[in-house]
Amino acid sequence: MVRQGQRRFMLSFWFPCTATNHDCGNVAYPFNNDTGASGMKKFILIALLAAGTAGAASPHLHAVTLKAVTIKTENTKQVIDIQYPQGFANPQINQAIELLIQSIRQSFDKADPDAQNLPADVPGKDGLTITYKVMFDNQQAVSVLFNVSAYRRGAAHPNNTVQTLNFINGKPVVLGELFKENTNALQKMADFSYEAIKKKAINDDEQWLREGTKATVENYKNWYFSSKGISIAFDPYQVAAYVYGPQTVTIPRAVIQDALRSDVIKAVWGN
């Protein structure tokens, strides 16, 4: 959903996907470069709103020596500040993370079609900031959350979104691969998410809230494993106004237990 008055530009990211029933090609995510009071809905979060650059508090069982790779550059037009993890024992995880970071940066480096309409004396530079946090890590499963903040010169504020990568035994997994065939797991997650966000009383626009939590793959593309179940990361503007930032809803395992594949349960939670 794009709120009224937003200016849009597109970033196209590639990331690993192994699902047989999903379109895993280039996916375009709209960024709304707002020069007014509000501005964006999608996929590149939060370095300026969220915390957490490197790593989780618990030991990283998948890592040989987990380290933060830092990229900092600045020129007359843009400022880049990127951190991402490397050092996982499984090289597939390291490679998938590098590919994602490269794709985000390459997309951001593409010329902004709206820039030519800005007066030359508009101050500031374009900026891209990426931070990360390892949200889950056991012997078989890993979840990494990336906070991305993309700013275009002349905008009122950066476009903040989140991206997640999840792995089981080194293989990238999407949400649909966690469940048995012909289940209503996504609808259960949508119903739970709607009620959880509604209880926060941060959005009285019923249509907006329904649309943002609707049971679609797009709405639930950003998720990560947790000890209690599966956490959904909603971008700013997806379920509430920008001022409220991103929203996270943890779906208790009990809500989706019957739909989960037994091998996924064993790999992630051990029972």
PDB file of C-alpha atoms in Angstrom:
ATOM      1  CA  MET A   1       0.000   0.000   0.000  1.00  0.00           C
ATOM      2  CA  VAL A   2       1.433   3.389  -0.956  1.00  0.00           C
ATOM      3  CA  ARG A   3       0.171   6.301   1.082  1.00  0.00           C
ATOM      4  CA  GLN A   4      -0.993   9.427  -0.676  1.00  0.00           C
ATOM      5  CA  GLY A   5       1.707  11.899  -1.700  1.00  0.00           C
ATOM      6  CA  GLN A   6       4.587   9.462  -1.777  1.00  0.00           C
ATOM      7  CA  ARG A   7       7.278   9.547  -4.452  1.00  0.00           C
ATOM      8  CA  ARG A   8       8.367   6.112  -5.628  1.00  0.00           C
ATOM      9  CA  PHE A   9      11.528   4.551  -6.897  1.00  0.00           C
ATOM     10  CA  MET A  10      12.269   0.885  -7.399  1.00  0.00           C
ATOM     11  CA  LEU A  11      14.966  -1.406  -6.145  1.00  0.00           C
ATOM     12  CA  SER A  12      15.193  -4.922  -7.537  1.00  0.00           C
ATOM     13  CA  PHE A  13      16.862  -7.509  -5.300  1.00  0.00           C
ATOM     14  CA  TRP A  14      17.936 -11.046  -6.000  1.00  0.00           C
ATOM     15  CA  PHE A  15      18.161 -13.524  -3.169  1.00  0.00           C
ATOM     16  CA  PRO A  16      18.444 -17.294  -2.967  1.00  0.00           C
ATOM     17  CA  CYS A  17      15.218 -19.248  -3.020  1.00  0.00           C
ATOM     18  CA  THR A  18      14.793 -22.976  -3.292  1.00  0.00           C
ATOM     19  CA  ALA A  19      11.022 -23.305  -3.156  1.00  0.00           C
ATOM     20  CA  THR A  20       9.504 -25.207  -6.033  1.00  0.00           C
ATOM     21  CA  ASN A  21       6.215 -23.347  -5.894  1.00  0.00           C
ATOM     22  CA  HIS A  22       7.431 -19.760  -5.638  1.00  0.00           C
ATOM     23  CA  ASP A  23       8.658 -17.296  -8.214  1.00  0.00           C
ATOM     24  CA  CYS A  24      12.247 -16.773  -7.180  1.00  0.00           C
ATOM     25  CA  GLY A  25      13.478 -14.426  -9.851  1.00  0.00           C
ATOM     26  CA  ASN A  26      14.090 -10.719  -9.481  1.00  0.00           C
ATOM     27  CA  VAL A  27      11.592  -9.167  -7.117  1.00  0.00           C
ATOM     28  CA  ALA A  28      11.004  -5.429  -7.261  1.00  0.00           C
ATOM     29  CA  TYR A  29      10.336  -3.588  -4.049  1.00  0.00           C
ATOM     30  CA  PRO A  30       8.957  -0.050  -4.230  1.00  0.00           C
ATOM     31  CA  PHE A  31      10.639   2.724  -2.301  1.00  0.00           C
ATOM     32  CA  ASN A  32       8.781   5.951  -1.873  1.00  0.00           C
ATOM     33  CA  ASN A  33      11.136   8.890  -1.736  1.00  0.00           C
ATOM     34  CA  ASP A  34       9.016  11.291   0.235  1.00  0.00           C
ATOM     35  CA  THR A  35       9.553  15.014   0.002  1.00  0.00           C
ATOM     36  CA  GLY A  36       6.476  15.738   2.096  1.00  0.00           C
ATOM     37  CA  ALA A  37       5.094  14.509   5.378  1.00  0.00           C
ATOM     38  CA  SER A  38       5.251  10.766   4.869  1.00  0.00           C
ATOM     39  CA  GLY A  39       6.913   8.299   2.731  1.00  0.00           C
ATOM     40  CA  MET A  40       7.252   4.593   2.047  1.00  0.00           C
ATOM     41  CA  LYS A  41       6.216   1.106   2.395  1.00  0.00           C
ATOM     42  CA  LYS A  42       8.643  -1.536   1.633  1.00  0.00           C
ATOM     43  CA  PHE A  43      11.677  -3.411   1.878  1.00  0.00           C
ATOM     44  CA  ILE A  44      14.715  -1.811   3.391  1.00  0.00           C
ATOM     45  CA  LEU A  45      14.615  -1.056   7.101  1.00  0.00           C
ATOM     46  CA  ILE A  46      15.843   0.436   9.837  1.00  0.00           C
ATOM     47  CA  ALA A  47      19.358   1.292  10.498  1.00  0.00           C
ATOM     48  CA  LEU A  48      18.212   4.708  11.668  1.00  0.00           C
ATOM     49  CA  LEU A  49      15.230   3.446  13.661  1.00  0.00           C
ATOM     50  CA  ALA A  50      16.350   0.078  14.923  1.00  0.00           C
ATOM     51  CA  ALA A  51      19.163  -1.072  17.034  1.00  0.00           C
ATOM     52  CA  GLY A  52      21.464  -3.939  16.592  1.00  0.00           C
ATOM     53  CA  THR A  53      24.324  -4.046  14.258  1.00  0.00           C
ATOM     54  CA  ALA A  54      26.264  -7.202  14.788  1.00  0.00           C
ATOM     55  CA  GLY A  55      25.289 -10.559  16.058  1.00  0.00           C
ATOM     56  CA  ALA A  56      23.082 -12.038  18.717  1.00  0.00           C
ATOM     57  CA  ALA A  57      23.895 -12.388  22.362  1.00  0.00           C
ATOM     58  CA  SER A  58      24.045 -16.178  22.322  1.00  0.00           C
ATOM     59  CA  PRO A  59      27.015 -18.114  20.872  1.00  0.00           C
ATOM     60  CA  HIS A  60      26.856 -18.667  17.125  1.00  0.00           C
ATOM     61  CA  LEU A  61      26.988 -22.416  16.778  1.00  0.00           C
ATOM     62  CA  HIS A  62      27.122 -22.240  12.990  1.00  0.00           C
ATOM     63  CA  ALA A  63      30.052 -19.845  12.972  1.00  0.00           C
ATOM     64  CA  VAL A  64      33.724 -20.732  12.853  1.00  0.00           C
ATOM     65  CA  THR A  65      34.591 -17.135  13.687  1.00  0.00           C
ATOM     66  CA  LEU A  66      31.640 -14.872  13.047  1.00  0.00           C
ATOM     67  CA  LYS A  67      32.732 -11.377  12.109  1.00  0.00           C
ATOM     68  CA  ALA A  68      31.147  -8.210  10.779  1.00  0.00           C
ATOM     69  CA  VAL A  69      32.314  -7.155   7.336  1.00  0.00           C
ATOM     70  CA  THR A  70      32.189  -3.357   7.087  1.00  0.00           C
ATOM     71  CA  ILE A  71      31.955  -1.275   3.917  1.00  0.00           C
ATOM     72  CA  LYS A  72      32.174   2.504   4.297  1.00  0.00           C
ATOM     73  CA  THR A  73      32.483   4.831   1.327  1.00  0.00           C
ATOM     74  CA  GLU A  74      31.609   8.448   0.650  1.00  0.00           C
ATOM     75  CA  ASN A  75      31.811  10.619  -2.436  1.00  0.00           C
ATOM     76  CA  THR A  76      30.185  13.806  -3.647  1.00  0.00           C
ATOM     77  CA  LYS A  77      26.851  12.086  -4.254  1.00  0.00           C
ATOM     78  CA  GLN A  78      26.362   9.310  -1.703  1.00  0.00           C
ATOM     79  CA  VAL A  79      27.337   7.813   1.643  1.00  0.00           C
ATOM     80  CA  ILE A  80      27.495   4.032   2.084  1.00  0.00           C
ATOM     81  CA  ASP A  81      27.715   2.330   5.491  1.00  0.00           C
ATOM     82  CA  ILE A  82      27.171  -1.441   5.378  1.00  0.00           C
ATOM     83  CA  GLN A  83      27.759  -4.237   7.867  1.00  0.00           C
ATOM     84  CA  TYR A  84      27.006  -7.901   7.285  1.00  0.00           C
ATOM     85  CA  PRO A  85      28.112 -11.187   8.883  1.00  0.00           C
ATOM     86  CA  GLN A  86      30.614 -13.663   7.522  1.00  0.00           C
ATOM     87  CA  GLY A  87      32.357 -16.647   9.071  1.00  0.00           C
ATOM     88  CA  PHE A  88      29.537 -19.178   9.162  1.00  0.00           C
ATOM     89  CA  ALA A  89      30.860 -22.719   8.933  1.00  0.00           C
ATOM     90  CA  ASN A  90      28.586 -23.457   5.988  1.00  0.00           C
ATOM     91  CA  PRO A  91      29.844 -21.507   2.944  1.00  0.00           C
ATOM     92  CA  GLN A  92      26.347 -21.463   1.431  1.00  0.00           C
ATOM     93  CA  ILE A  93      25.202 -19.140   4.212  1.00  0.00           C
ATOM     94  CA  ASN A  94      28.119 -16.772   3.662  1.00  0.00           C
ATOM     95  CA  GLN A  95      27.531 -16.749  -0.085  1.00  0.00           C
ATOM     96  CA  ALA A  96      23.794 -16.101   0.203  1.00  0.00           C
ATOM     97  CA  ILE A  97      24.434 -13.148   2.507  1.00  0.00           C
ATOM     98  CA  GLU A  98      27.059 -11.667   0.195  1.00  0.00           C
ATOM     99  CA  LEU A  99      24.750 -12.013  -2.805  1.00  0.00           C
ATOM    100  CA  LEU A 100      21.959 -10.216  -0.984  1.00  0.00           C
ATOM    101  CA  ILE A 101      24.208  -7.330   0.070  1.00  0.00           C
ATOM    102  CA  GLN A 102      25.616  -6.991  -3.446  1.00  0.00           C
ATOM    103  CA  SER A 103      22.136  -6.949  -4.933  1.00  0.00           C
ATOM    104  CA  ILE A 104      20.860  -4.283  -2.538  1.00  0.00           C
ATOM    105  CA  ARG A 105      23.848  -2.066  -3.214  1.00  0.00           C
ATOM    106  CA  GLN A 106      23.729  -2.489  -6.987  1.00  0.00           C
ATOM    107  CA  SER A 107      20.049  -1.596  -7.002  1.00  0.00           C
ATOM    108  CA  PHE A 108      20.649   1.458  -4.856  1.00  0.00           C
ATOM    109  CA  ASP A 109      23.484   2.625  -7.113  1.00  0.00           C
ATOM    110  CA  LYS A 110      21.129   2.861 -10.071  1.00  0.00           C
ATOM    111  CA  ALA A 111      20.272   6.423 -11.001  1.00  0.00           C
ATOM    112  CA  ASP A 112      17.272   7.925  -9.217  1.00  0.00           C
ATOM    113  CA  PRO A 113      14.901   9.165 -11.960  1.00  0.00           C
ATOM    114  CA  ASP A 114      13.483  11.802  -9.606  1.00  0.00           C
ATOM    115  CA  ALA A 115      16.882  13.348  -8.875  1.00  0.00           C
ATOM    116  CA  GLN A 116      16.898  15.339 -12.117  1.00  0.00           C
ATOM    117  CA  ASN A 117      13.865  17.278 -10.912  1.00  0.00           C
ATOM    118  CA  LEU A 118      15.591  18.485  -7.744  1.00  0.00           C
ATOM    119  CA  PRO A 119      17.115  21.978  -7.641  1.00  0.00           C
ATOM    120  CA  ALA A 120      20.896  21.917  -7.590  1.00  0.00           C
ATOM    121  CA  ASP A 121      21.019  23.665  -4.214  1.00  0.00           C
ATOM    122  CA  VAL A 122      19.069  20.944  -2.354  1.00  0.00           C
ATOM    123  CA  PRO A 123      21.447  19.881   0.442  1.00  0.00           C
ATOM    124  CA  GLY A 124      22.521  16.393   1.426  1.00  0.00           C
ATOM    125  CA  LYS A 125      23.587  13.185  -0.263  1.00  0.00           C
ATOM    126  CA  ASP A 126      21.984   9.865  -1.047  1.00  0.00           C
ATOM    127  CA  GLY A 127      22.726   7.289   1.629  1.00  0.00           C
ATOM    128  CA  LEU A 128      22.496   3.553   2.178  1.00  0.00           C
ATOM    129  CA  THR A 129      22.955   1.987   5.604  1.00  0.00           C
ATOM    130  CA  ILE A 130      22.693  -1.739   6.300  1.00  0.00           C
ATOM    131  CA  THR A 131      23.092  -3.364   9.695  1.00  0.00           C
ATOM    132  CA  TYR A 132      22.251  -6.869  10.836  1.00  0.00           C
ATOM    133  CA  LYS A 133      21.445  -9.144  13.728  1.00  0.00           C
ATOM    134  CA  VAL A 134      21.631 -12.925  13.964  1.00  0.00           C
ATOM    135  CA  MET A 135      18.168 -13.666  15.334  1.00  0.00           C
ATOM    136  CA  PHE A 136      18.439 -17.453  15.630  1.00  0.00           C
ATOM    137  CA  ASP A 137      21.320 -19.903  15.482  1.00  0.00           C
ATOM    138  CA  ASN A 138      21.469 -23.545  16.488  1.00  0.00           C
ATOM    139  CA  GLN A 139      23.230 -26.583  15.062  1.00  0.00           C
ATOM    140  CA  GLN A 140      20.917 -26.752  12.038  1.00  0.00           C
ATOM    141  CA  ALA A 141      18.979 -23.491  11.654  1.00  0.00           C
ATOM    142  CA  VAL A 142      20.037 -19.869  11.208  1.00  0.00           C
ATOM    143  CA  SER A 143      18.070 -16.635  10.814  1.00  0.00           C
ATOM    144  CA  VAL A 144      19.671 -13.288   9.979  1.00  0.00           C
ATOM    145  CA  LEU A 145      17.774 -10.000   9.931  1.00  0.00           C
ATOM    146  CA  PHE A 146      19.080  -7.048   7.931  1.00  0.00           C
ATOM    147  CA  ASN A 147      18.077  -3.489   8.765  1.00  0.00           C
ATOM    148  CA  VAL A 148      18.329  -1.305   5.695  1.00  0.00           C
ATOM    149  CA  SER A 149      17.886   2.439   5.450  1.00  0.00           C
ATOM    150  CA  ALA A 150      17.854   3.989   1.968  1.00  0.00           C
ATOM    151  CA  TYR A 151      17.839   7.771   1.678  1.00  0.00           C
ATOM    152  CA  ARG A 152      17.502   9.950  -1.411  1.00  0.00           C
ATOM    153  CA  ARG A 153      18.602  13.579  -1.367  1.00  0.00           C
ATOM    154  CA  GLY A 154      15.644  15.869  -0.798  1.00  0.00           C
ATOM    155  CA  ALA A 155      13.518  13.285   0.990  1.00  0.00           C
ATOM    156  CA  ALA A 156      11.865  14.016   4.318  1.00  0.00           C
ATOM    157  CA  HIS A 157      13.245  10.827   5.842  1.00  0.00           C
ATOM    158  CA  PRO A 158      14.903   7.567   4.797  1.00  0.00           C
ATOM    159  CA  ASN A 159      13.031   4.550   3.511  1.00  0.00           C
ATOM    160  CA  ASN A 160      13.410   1.932   6.209  1.00  0.00           C
ATOM    161  CA  THR A 161      12.651  -1.739   5.704  1.00  0.00           C
ATOM    162  CA  VAL A 162      13.816  -5.157   6.804  1.00  0.00           C
ATOM    163  CA  GLN A 163      15.114  -8.195   4.964  1.00  0.00           C
ATOM    164  CA  THR A 164      15.581 -11.669   6.417  1.00  0.00           C
ATOM    165  CA  LEU A 165      17.462 -14.761   5.326  1.00  0.00           C
ATOM    166  CA  ASN A 166      16.712 -18.146   6.888  1.00  0.00           C
ATOM    167  CA  PHE A 167      18.595 -21.412   6.547  1.00  0.00           C
ATOM    168  CA  ILE A 168      18.186 -25.050   7.517  1.00  0.00           C
ATOM    169  CA  ASN A 169      21.353 -27.116   7.169  1.00  0.00           C
ATOM    170  CA  GLY A 170      22.853 -24.341   5.068  1.00  0.00           C
ATOM    171  CA  LYS A 171      19.986 -24.280   2.581  1.00  0.00           C
ATOM    172  CA  PRO A 172      18.003 -21.032   2.180  1.00  0.00           C
ATOM    173  CA  VAL A 173      14.348 -21.624   3.033  1.00  0.00           C
ATOM    174  CA  VAL A 174      11.213 -19.614   2.398  1.00  0.00           C
ATOM    175  CA  LEU A 175       8.161 -19.642   4.631  1.00  0.00           C
ATOM    176  CA  GLY A 176       6.137 -22.046   2.515  1.00  0.00           C
ATOM    177  CA  GLU A 177       8.802 -24.730   2.801  1.00  0.00           C
ATOM    178  CA  LEU A 178       8.245 -25.010   6.556  1.00  0.00           C
ATOM    179  CA  PHE A 179       4.768 -26.460   6.196  1.00  0.00           C
ATOM    180  CA  LYS A 180       3.093 -29.606   4.973  1.00  0.00           C
ATOM    181  CA  GLU A 181       1.140 -29.427   1.742  1.00  0.00           C
ATOM    182  CA  ASN A 182      -2.486 -28.296   1.737  1.00  0.00           C
ATOM    183  CA  THR A 183      -2.492 -26.580   5.112  1.00  0.00           C
ATOM    184  CA  ASN A 184      -3.967 -23.251   6.141  1.00  0.00           C
ATOM    185  CA  ALA A 185      -0.846 -22.207   8.042  1.00  0.00           C
ATOM    186  CA  LEU A 186      -0.548 -18.837   6.328  1.00  0.00           C
ATOM    187  CA  GLN A 187      -4.147 -17.951   7.153  1.00  0.00           C
ATOM    188  CA  LYS A 188      -3.593 -18.909  10.797  1.00  0.00           C
ATOM    189  CA  MET A 189      -0.545 -16.655  10.883  1.00  0.00           C
ATOM    190  CA  ALA A 190      -2.506 -13.842   9.261  1.00  0.00           C
ATOM    191  CA  ASP A 191      -5.372 -14.126  11.749  1.00  0.00           C
ATOM    192  CA  PHE A 192      -2.971 -14.119  14.692  1.00  0.00           C
ATOM    193  CA  SER A 193      -0.997 -11.174  13.294  1.00  0.00           C
ATOM    194  CA  TYR A 194      -4.113  -9.104  12.686  1.00  0.00           C
ATOM    195  CA  GLU A 195      -5.306  -9.555  16.264  1.00  0.00           C
ATOM    196  CA  ALA A 196      -1.832  -8.878  17.679  1.00  0.00           C
ATOM    197  CA  ILE A 197      -1.417  -5.609  15.779  1.00  0.00           C
ATOM    198  CA  LYS A 198      -4.981  -4.531  16.505  1.00  0.00           C
ATOM    199  CA  LYS A 199      -4.372  -4.947  20.250  1.00  0.00           C
ATOM    200  CA  LYS A 200      -1.528  -2.448  20.009  1.00  0.00           C
ATOM    201  CA  ALA A 201      -4.061   0.238  19.004  1.00  0.00           C
ATOM    202  CA  ILE A 202      -1.637   1.892  16.599  1.00  0.00           C
ATOM    203  CA  ASN A 203      -3.871   1.904  13.513  1.00  0.00           C
ATOM    204  CA  ASP A 204      -7.597   2.607  13.429  1.00  0.00           C
ATOM    205  CA  ASP A 205      -7.764   2.186   9.642  1.00  0.00           C
ATOM    206  CA  GLU A 206      -9.372  -1.244   9.380  1.00  0.00           C
ATOM    207  CA  GLN A 207      -8.782  -1.631   5.646  1.00  0.00           C
ATOM    208  CA  TRP A 208      -5.106  -0.742   5.974  1.00  0.00           C
ATOM    209  CA  LEU A 209      -4.618  -3.226   8.806  1.00  0.00           C
ATOM    210  CA  ARG A 210      -6.495  -5.978   6.989  1.00  0.00           C
ATOM    211  CA  GLU A 211      -4.511  -5.414   3.811  1.00  0.00           C
ATOM    212  CA  GLY A 212      -1.160  -5.392   5.604  1.00  0.00           C
ATOM    213  CA  THR A 213      -1.835  -8.642   7.460  1.00  0.00           C
ATOM    214  CA  LYS A 214      -3.666 -10.450   4.650  1.00  0.00           C
ATOM    215  CA  ALA A 215      -2.545 -14.054   4.097  1.00  0.00           C
ATOM    216  CA  THR A 216      -0.252 -13.449   1.120  1.00  0.00           C
ATOM    217  CA  VAL A 217       3.321 -14.579   0.542  1.00  0.00           C
ATOM    218  CA  GLU A 218       4.330 -10.957  -0.016  1.00  0.00           C
ATOM    219  CA  ASN A 219       3.033  -9.807   3.379  1.00  0.00           C
ATOM    220  CA  TYR A 220       4.880 -12.600   5.184  1.00  0.00           C
ATOM    221  CA  LYS A 221       8.123 -12.678   3.226  1.00  0.00           C
ATOM    222  CA  ASN A 222      10.145 -11.282   6.147  1.00  0.00           C
ATOM    223  CA  TRP A 223      10.263 -13.738   9.038  1.00  0.00           C
ATOM    224  CA  TYR A 224      12.735 -15.513  11.279  1.00  0.00           C
ATOM    225  CA  PHE A 225      12.915 -18.462  13.629  1.00  0.00           C
ATOM    226  CA  SER A 226      12.586 -17.843  17.359  1.00  0.00           C
ATOM    227  CA  SER A 227      12.604 -20.076  20.395  1.00  0.00           C
ATOM    228  CA  LYS A 228       8.843 -19.554  20.734  1.00  0.00           C
ATOM    229  CA  GLY A 229       7.831 -19.984  17.099  1.00  0.00           C
ATOM    230  CA  ILE A 230       8.115 -17.868  13.966  1.00  0.00           C
ATOM    231  CA  SER A 231       8.440 -14.087  14.123  1.00  0.00           C
ATOM    232  CA  ILE A 232       7.017 -11.912  11.352  1.00  0.00           C
ATOM    233  CA  ALA A 233       8.672  -8.570  10.604  1.00  0.00           C
ATOM    234  CA  PHE A 234       6.281  -6.006   9.123  1.00  0.00           C
ATOM    235  CA  ASP A 235       7.828  -2.975   7.458  1.00  0.00           C
ATOM    236  CA  PRO A 236       6.941   0.609   8.356  1.00  0.00           C
ATOM    237  CA  TYR A 237       3.700   1.557   6.586  1.00  0.00           C
ATOM    238  CA  GLN A 238       2.689  -2.085   6.146  1.00  0.00           C
ATOM    239  CA  VAL A 239       0.401  -2.224   9.173  1.00  0.00           C
ATOM    240  CA  ALA A 240       0.777   1.221  10.756  1.00  0.00           C
ATOM    241  CA  ALA A 241       2.075   4.724  10.137  1.00  0.00           C
ATOM    242  CA  TYR A 242       5.785   5.392   9.651  1.00  0.00           C
ATOM    243  CA  VAL A 243       6.085   6.988  13.078  1.00  0.00           C
ATOM    244  CA  TYR A 244       5.434   3.590  14.710  1.00  0.00           C
ATOM    245  CA  GLY A 245       8.310   1.983  12.849  1.00  0.00           C
ATOM    246  CA  PRO A 246       8.459  -1.700  11.966  1.00  0.00           C
ATOM    247  CA  GLN A 247       6.224  -4.125  13.814  1.00  0.00           C
ATOM    248  CA  THR A 248       7.093  -7.659  14.888  1.00  0.00           C
ATOM    249  CA  VAL A 249       4.602 -10.390  15.704  1.00  0.00           C
ATOM    250  CA  THR A 250       5.778 -13.745  17.031  1.00  0.00           C
ATOM    251  CA  ILE A 251       3.476 -16.572  16.003  1.00  0.00           C
ATOM    252  CA  PRO A 252       3.544 -19.151  18.827  1.00  0.00           C
ATOM    253  CA  ARG A 253       4.534 -22.575  17.651  1.00  0.00           C
ATOM    254  CA  ALA A 254       1.291 -23.976  19.056  1.00  0.00           C
ATOM    255  CA  VAL A 255      -0.706 -21.925  16.525  1.00  0.00           C
ATOM    256  CA  ILE A 256       0.944 -23.639  13.545  1.00  0.00           C
ATOM    257  CA  GLN A 257       2.189 -26.881  15.110  1.00  0.00           C
ATOM    258  CA  ASP A 258      -0.131 -29.141  13.120  1.00  0.00           C
ATOM    259  CA  ALA A 259       0.979 -27.584   9.832  1.00  0.00           C
ATOM    260  CA  LEU A 260       4.737 -27.696  10.431  1.00  0.00           C
ATOM    261  CA  ARG A 261       6.789 -30.409   8.777  1.00  0.00           C
ATOM    262  CA  SER A 262       8.283 -32.839  11.282  1.00  0.00           C
ATOM    263  CA  ASP A 263      11.816 -32.430   9.904  1.00  0.00           C
ATOM    264  CA  VAL A 264      11.540 -28.663  10.310  1.00  0.00           C
ATOM    265  CA  ILE A 265      10.373 -29.036  13.912  1.00  0.00           C
ATOM    266  CA  LYS A 266      13.314 -31.303  14.688  1.00  0.00           C
ATOM    267  CA  ALA A 267      15.887 -29.079  12.975  1.00  0.00           C
ATOM    268  CA  VAL A 268      14.706 -25.813  14.492  1.00  0.00           C
ATOM    269  CA  TRP A 269      13.279 -26.675  17.903  1.00  0.00           C
ATOM    270  CA  GLY A 270      14.554 -30.193  18.482  1.00  0.00           C
ATOM    271  CA  ASN A 271      11.192 -31.732  19.375  1.00  0.00           C
TER     272      ASN A 271
END
